[in-house]
mmCIF file of C-alpha atoms in Angstrom:
data_model
loop_
_atom_site.group_PDB
_atom_site.id
_atom_site.type_symbol
_atom_site.label_atom_id
_atom_site.label_comp_id
_atom_site.label_asym_id
_atom_site.label_seq_id
_atom_site.Cartn_x
_atom_site.Cartn_y
_atom_site.Cartn_z
ATOM 1 C CA MET A 1 -12.524 3.655 -14.111
ATOM 2 C CA ARG A 2 -8.824 4.330 -14.218
ATOM 3 C CA ILE A 3 -6.824 2.566 -11.500
ATOM 4 C CA GLY A 4 -3.093 3.142 -11.054
ATOM 5 C CA PHE A 5 -0.786 0.883 -8.986
ATOM 6 C CA LEU A 6 2.682 2.149 -8.209
ATOM 7 C CA ILE A 7 5.086 -0.751 -8.687
ATOM 8 C CA PHE A 8 8.732 -0.546 -7.603
ATOM 9 C CA PRO A 9 11.815 -2.691 -6.781
ATOM 10 C CA GLY A 10 11.410 -4.466 -3.519
ATOM 11 C CA LEU A 11 7.671 -4.395 -3.636
ATOM 12 C CA THR A 12 5.788 -7.180 -1.590
ATOM 13 C CA GLN A 13 3.915 -8.770 -4.453
ATOM 14 C CA LEU A 14 0.771 -9.657 -2.491
ATOM 15 C CA ASP A 15 0.447 -6.001 -1.472
ATOM 16 C CA PHE A 16 -0.142 -5.420 -5.198
ATOM 17 C CA THR A 17 -1.553 -8.681 -6.635
ATOM 18 C CA GLY A 18 -4.273 -8.986 -3.894
ATOM 19 C CA PRO A 19 -5.990 -5.699 -4.628
ATOM 20 C CA TYR A 20 -5.128 -5.966 -8.358
ATOM 21 C CA GLU A 21 -7.147 -9.197 -8.654
ATOM 22 C CA ILE A 22 -10.136 -7.521 -7.025
ATOM 23 C CA LEU A 23 -10.079 -4.096 -8.667
ATOM 24 C CA ALA A 24 -9.214 -5.527 -12.124
ATOM 25 C CA ARG A 25 -12.615 -7.332 -11.953
ATOM 26 C CA LEU A 26 -14.462 -3.991 -11.475
ATOM 27 C CA PRO A 27 -16.696 -3.404 -14.481
ATOM 28 C CA GLY A 28 -15.051 -0.893 -16.799
ATOM 29 C CA ALA A 29 -11.692 -1.062 -15.014
ATOM 30 C CA GLU A 30 -8.654 0.261 -16.793
ATOM 31 C CA VAL A 31 -5.563 -0.702 -14.733
ATOM 32 C CA HIS A 32 -2.110 1.008 -15.091
ATOM 33 C CA LEU A 33 1.059 -0.432 -13.560
ATOM 34 C CA LEU A 34 3.151 2.630 -12.915
ATOM 35 C CA TRP A 35 6.871 3.046 -12.728
ATOM 36 C CA LYS A 36 9.669 5.376 -13.879
ATOM 37 C CA ASN A 37 10.483 3.278 -16.967
ATOM 38 C CA ALA A 38 9.133 0.328 -18.775
ATOM 39 C CA GLU A 39 11.836 -2.197 -17.608
ATOM 40 C CA PRO A 40 10.713 -5.192 -15.548
ATOM 41 C CA VAL A 41 10.449 -4.466 -11.844
ATOM 42 C CA ARG A 42 11.589 -7.226 -9.404
ATOM 43 C CA THR A 43 9.469 -7.741 -6.282
ATOM 44 C CA GLU A 44 10.797 -8.525 -2.808
ATOM 45 C CA HIS A 45 11.287 -12.219 -3.670
ATOM 46 C CA GLY A 46 12.203 -11.806 -7.404
ATOM 47 C CA LEU A 47 8.818 -11.966 -9.165
ATOM 48 C CA ALA A 48 9.151 -9.726 -12.340
ATOM 49 C CA LEU A 49 6.372 -7.266 -12.992
ATOM 50 C CA ILE A 50 6.049 -5.330 -16.194
ATOM 51 C CA PRO A 51 5.089 -1.569 -15.979
ATOM 52 C CA THR A 52 2.445 -0.540 -18.481
ATOM 53 C CA THR A 53 2.688 3.184 -17.999
ATOM 54 C CA ILE A 54 5.619 5.383 -17.061
ATOM 55 C CA LEU A 55 5.058 8.036 -14.419
ATOM 56 C CA GLU A 56 5.348 10.979 -16.714
ATOM 57 C CA ALA A 57 2.755 9.547 -19.079
ATOM 58 C CA CYS A 58 0.154 8.609 -16.393
ATOM 59 C CA PRO A 59 -3.342 9.688 -17.210
ATOM 60 C CA PRO A 60 -5.704 11.179 -14.584
ATOM 61 C CA LEU A 61 -6.612 8.369 -12.178
ATOM 62 C CA ASP A 62 -9.825 7.519 -10.268
ATOM 63 C CA VAL A 63 -7.869 5.284 -7.919
ATOM 64 C CA LEU A 64 -4.264 5.785 -7.002
ATOM 65 C CA CYS A 65 -2.694 2.951 -5.017
ATOM 66 C CA VAL A 66 0.717 2.575 -3.385
ATOM 67 C CA PRO A 67 1.602 -0.937 -2.203
ATOM 68 C CA GLY A 68 4.307 -1.576 0.397
ATOM 69 C CA GLY A 69 7.338 -3.790 0.926
ATOM 70 C CA PRO A 70 10.988 -3.409 1.814
ATOM 71 C CA GLY A 71 11.397 -1.187 -1.336
ATOM 72 C CA VAL A 72 9.379 1.447 0.380
ATOM 73 C CA ASN A 73 12.463 2.494 2.276
ATOM 74 C CA GLU A 74 14.074 3.877 -0.850
ATOM 75 C CA LEU A 75 10.846 5.546 -2.042
ATOM 76 C CA LEU A 76 10.637 7.662 1.043
ATOM 77 C CA THR A 77 13.312 9.992 -0.240
ATOM 78 C CA ASP A 78 12.775 9.420 -4.019
ATOM 79 C CA SER A 79 12.083 12.876 -5.420
ATOM 80 C CA GLU A 80 10.671 11.643 -8.727
ATOM 81 C CA VAL A 81 8.148 9.267 -7.058
ATOM 82 C CA LEU A 82 7.121 11.814 -4.407
ATOM 83 C CA ALA A 83 6.641 14.473 -7.014
ATOM 84 C CA PHE A 84 4.410 12.145 -9.058
ATOM 85 C CA LEU A 85 2.262 11.442 -6.028
ATOM 86 C CA LYS A 86 1.987 15.150 -5.174
ATOM 87 C CA ARG A 87 0.725 16.077 -8.612
ATOM 88 C CA THR A 88 -1.461 12.983 -9.193
ATOM 89 C CA ALA A 89 -3.298 12.603 -5.853
ATOM 90 C CA PRO A 90 -5.240 15.899 -5.738
ATOM 91 C CA ALA A 91 -7.163 14.907 -8.916
ATOM 92 C CA ALA A 92 -7.773 11.256 -7.888
ATOM 93 C CA ARG A 93 -11.207 10.156 -6.623
ATOM 94 C CA TRP A 94 -9.495 7.779 -4.117
ATOM 95 C CA VAL A 95 -5.946 7.968 -2.762
ATOM 96 C CA THR A 96 -5.004 4.583 -1.326
ATOM 97 C CA SER A 97 -2.292 2.389 0.052
ATOM 98 C CA VAL A 98 -1.705 -1.179 1.232
ATOM 99 C CA CYS A 99 0.695 -2.076 4.003
ATOM 100 C CA THR A 100 3.763 0.272 4.178
ATOM 101 C CA GLY A 101 2.726 2.078 1.072
ATOM 102 C CA ALA A 102 1.049 4.508 3.474
ATOM 103 C CA LEU A 103 4.488 5.752 4.483
ATOM 104 C CA VAL A 104 5.111 6.831 0.962
ATOM 105 C CA LEU A 105 1.866 8.793 1.001
ATOM 106 C CA GLY A 106 3.139 10.310 4.168
ATOM 107 C CA ALA A 107 6.450 11.306 2.646
ATOM 108 C CA ALA A 108 4.488 12.998 -0.144
ATOM 109 C CA GLY A 109 2.645 15.047 2.486
ATOM 110 C CA LEU A 110 -0.617 13.307 1.884
ATOM 111 C CA LEU A 111 -1.410 12.084 5.352
ATOM 112 C CA GLN A 112 -1.320 15.293 7.368
ATOM 113 C CA GLY A 113 -4.331 15.349 9.658
ATOM 114 C CA ARG A 114 -5.720 12.105 8.359
ATOM 115 C CA ARG A 115 -6.542 8.785 10.004
ATOM 116 C CA ALA A 116 -4.567 5.971 8.559
ATOM 117 C CA THR A 117 -3.219 2.473 9.059
ATOM 118 C CA THR A 118 -0.302 0.350 7.809
ATOM 119 C CA HIS A 119 1.647 -2.816 8.736
ATOM 120 C CA TRP A 120 1.787 -3.194 12.553
ATOM 121 C CA MET A 121 5.589 -2.953 12.682
ATOM 122 C CA SER A 122 5.534 0.466 11.006
ATOM 123 C CA ARG A 123 2.325 1.995 12.343
ATOM 124 C CA ARG A 124 4.159 4.216 14.736
ATOM 125 C CA PHE A 125 5.839 6.108 11.746
ATOM 126 C CA LEU A 126 2.442 7.404 10.656
ATOM 127 C CA ALA A 127 2.397 9.958 13.406
ATOM 128 C CA ASP A 128 5.715 11.277 12.162
ATOM 129 C CA PHE A 129 3.885 12.261 9.011
ATOM 130 C CA GLY A 130 1.138 14.038 10.849
ATOM 131 C CA ALA A 131 -1.385 11.166 10.586
ATOM 132 C CA THR A 132 -3.445 9.591 13.355
ATOM 133 C CA PRO A 133 -2.386 5.905 13.458
ATOM 134 C CA VAL A 134 -5.352 3.507 13.666
ATOM 135 C CA ASP A 135 -5.107 -0.171 14.598
ATOM 136 C CA GLU A 136 -7.667 -1.412 11.997
ATOM 137 C CA ARG A 137 -7.454 -3.567 8.950
ATOM 138 C CA VAL A 138 -8.931 -0.867 6.632
ATOM 139 C CA VAL A 139 -9.241 2.840 7.488
ATOM 140 C CA VAL A 140 -11.357 5.189 5.435
ATOM 141 C CA ASP A 141 -10.861 9.000 5.965
ATOM 142 C CA GLY A 142 -12.686 10.944 3.267
ATOM 143 C CA ASN A 143 -11.066 9.858 0.002
ATOM 144 C CA LEU A 144 -8.081 8.340 1.706
ATOM 145 C CA VAL A 145 -8.211 4.592 2.085
ATOM 146 C CA THR A 146 -5.347 2.689 3.755
ATOM 147 C CA GLY A 147 -5.038 -0.996 4.371
ATOM 148 C CA GLY A 148 -2.989 -2.809 7.006
ATOM 149 C CA GLY A 149 -0.327 -5.335 6.319
ATOM 150 C CA VAL A 150 -0.148 -7.383 3.069
ATOM 151 C CA THR A 151 -3.323 -9.461 3.059
ATOM 152 C CA ALA A 152 -5.400 -6.553 4.079
ATOM 153 C CA GLY A 153 -5.056 -5.301 0.488
ATOM 154 C CA ILE A 154 -7.904 -7.682 -0.544
ATOM 155 C CA ASP A 155 -10.233 -6.261 2.130
ATOM 156 C CA PHE A 156 -9.300 -2.766 1.080
ATOM 157 C CA ALA A 157 -9.989 -3.465 -2.539
ATOM 158 C CA LEU A 158 -13.440 -4.921 -1.770
ATOM 159 C CA ARG A 159 -14.266 -1.735 0.195
ATOM 160 C CA ILE A 160 -13.302 0.344 -2.866
ATOM 161 C CA VAL A 161 -15.475 -1.784 -5.158
ATOM 162 C CA ALA A 162 -18.448 -1.386 -2.772
ATOM 163 C CA GLU A 163 -17.986 2.329 -2.726
ATOM 164 C CA VAL A 164 -17.715 2.568 -6.492
ATOM 165 C CA ALA A 165 -20.101 -0.071 -7.767
ATOM 166 C CA GLY A 166 -22.173 -1.116 -4.742
ATOM 167 C CA ARG A 167 -22.163 -3.940 -2.297
ATOM 168 C CA GLU A 168 -23.728 -6.556 -4.607
ATOM 169 C CA THR A 169 -20.827 -6.071 -7.109
ATOM 170 C CA ALA A 170 -18.324 -6.252 -4.310
ATOM 171 C CA GLU A 171 -19.878 -9.477 -2.854
ATOM 172 C CA ALA A 172 -20.060 -11.005 -6.352
ATOM 173 C CA ILE A 173 -16.313 -10.418 -6.791
ATOM 174 C CA GLN A 174 -15.539 -11.803 -3.336
ATOM 175 C CA LEU A 175 -17.491 -14.941 -4.238
ATOM 176 C CA ALA A 176 -15.789 -15.269 -7.685
ATOM 177 C CA VAL A 177 -12.375 -15.355 -6.024
ATOM 178 C CA GLU A 178 -13.773 -17.431 -3.109
ATOM 179 C CA TYR A 179 -12.293 -15.146 -0.558
ATOM 180 C CA ASP A 180 -13.335 -16.979 2.593
ATOM 181 C CA PRO A 181 -10.199 -17.115 4.729
ATOM 182 C CA HIS A 182 -9.815 -19.717 7.499
ATOM 183 C CA PRO A 183 -6.145 -19.519 8.539
ATOM 184 C CA PRO A 184 -4.670 -22.558 10.326
ATOM 185 C CA PHE A 185 -3.261 -20.394 13.134
ATOM 186 C CA ASP A 186 -4.603 -17.463 15.063
ATOM 187 C CA ALA A 187 -1.332 -15.552 14.625
ATOM 188 C CA GLY A 188 -2.350 -12.903 12.089
ATOM 189 C CA THR A 189 -1.857 -9.895 14.329
ATOM 190 C CA PRO A 190 0.366 -9.159 17.363
ATOM 191 C CA ARG A 191 -2.778 -9.068 19.482
ATOM 192 C CA THR A 192 -3.378 -12.780 18.891
ATOM 193 C CA ALA A 193 0.067 -14.197 18.076
ATOM 194 C CA ARG A 194 2.044 -15.738 20.909
ATOM 195 C CA PRO A 195 4.705 -13.427 22.367
ATOM 196 C CA ALA A 196 7.501 -15.658 21.134
ATOM 197 C CA VAL A 197 6.164 -15.400 17.555
ATOM 198 C CA VAL A 198 5.916 -11.604 17.674
ATOM 199 C CA ALA A 199 9.486 -11.406 19.057
ATOM 200 C CA ALA A 200 10.721 -13.723 16.250
ATOM 201 C CA ALA A 201 9.055 -11.549 13.573
ATOM 202 C CA GLU A 202 10.593 -8.465 15.037
ATOM 203 C CA ARG A 203 14.065 -9.988 15.179
ATOM 204 C CA LEU A 204 13.882 -10.859 11.454
ATOM 205 C CA ALA A 205 12.951 -7.219 10.627
ATOM 206 C CA VAL A 206 15.425 -5.408 12.855
ATOM 207 C CA GLU A 207 17.762 -4.094 10.050
ATOM 208 C CA ARG A 208 14.919 -3.228 7.685
ATOM 209 C CA GLN A 209 13.079 -1.270 10.415
ATOM 210 C CA ARG A 210 16.281 0.497 11.547
ATOM 211 C CA TYR A 211 16.837 1.694 7.972
ATOM 212 C CA ARG A 212 13.150 2.597 7.643
ATOM 213 C CA ALA A 213 13.420 4.781 10.745
ATOM 214 C CA GLU A 214 16.419 6.586 9.239
ATOM 215 C CA GLN A 215 14.552 7.097 5.894
ATOM 216 C CA VAL A 216 11.438 8.387 7.637
ATOM 217 C CA ALA A 217 13.614 10.959 9.455
ATOM 218 C CA ARG A 218 15.150 11.994 6.115
ATOM 219 C CA ALA A 219 11.655 12.162 4.478
ATOM 220 C CA ILE A 220 10.381 14.475 7.270
ATOM 221 C CA THR A 221 13.422 16.765 6.788
ATOM 222 C CA LEU A 222 12.642 16.921 3.015
ATOM 223 C CA LEU A 223 8.969 17.722 3.697
ATOM 224 C CA ARG A 224 9.880 20.685 5.975
ATOM 225 C CA ARG A 225 12.121 22.347 3.393
#
């Protein structure tokens, strides 16, 4: 079972490490950390990740996963990354993303006519790539599986395990990692968070989201060429 995670500068580490912890426990799993070169990749807050496989040497994958994070903005117009996704996705059993990684799939033309989700701040961009935005934690549309923001990657990965190896295996892995969340606050989505909290989160992200909108527009232009 070959699983490939695209890692990149500015990645949100939990987008990757959450599903990695689940999928790496899948019996027979062979996990590849994919990037352009073998140099360490720094995540959003500086954690160093070591790629294991360069893009041009990537073997056929059963699961292709694109995490998200601020670095997604650069990937939306990265011709090398988008070309890799375009040639790798058609042969993958599952094409997947966590958080804003869905936008990169969109920039590669892989969301057209599909239902998908992503982080709540960026969900509106999915329609620009021809997808139907869905306000759910995990969305399955054929072989396309997309997860919402950050922590949804754990839920997404458990869904993949259940599809591949059955519910019992998925539940055993969930128990092994004691995934039984009880957050101290009911502020995990804009539906339940207080308006002042939502506004504060949006203020902190203004510049990133402005640049993201510009990059989405550039990506769409590239797709139409």
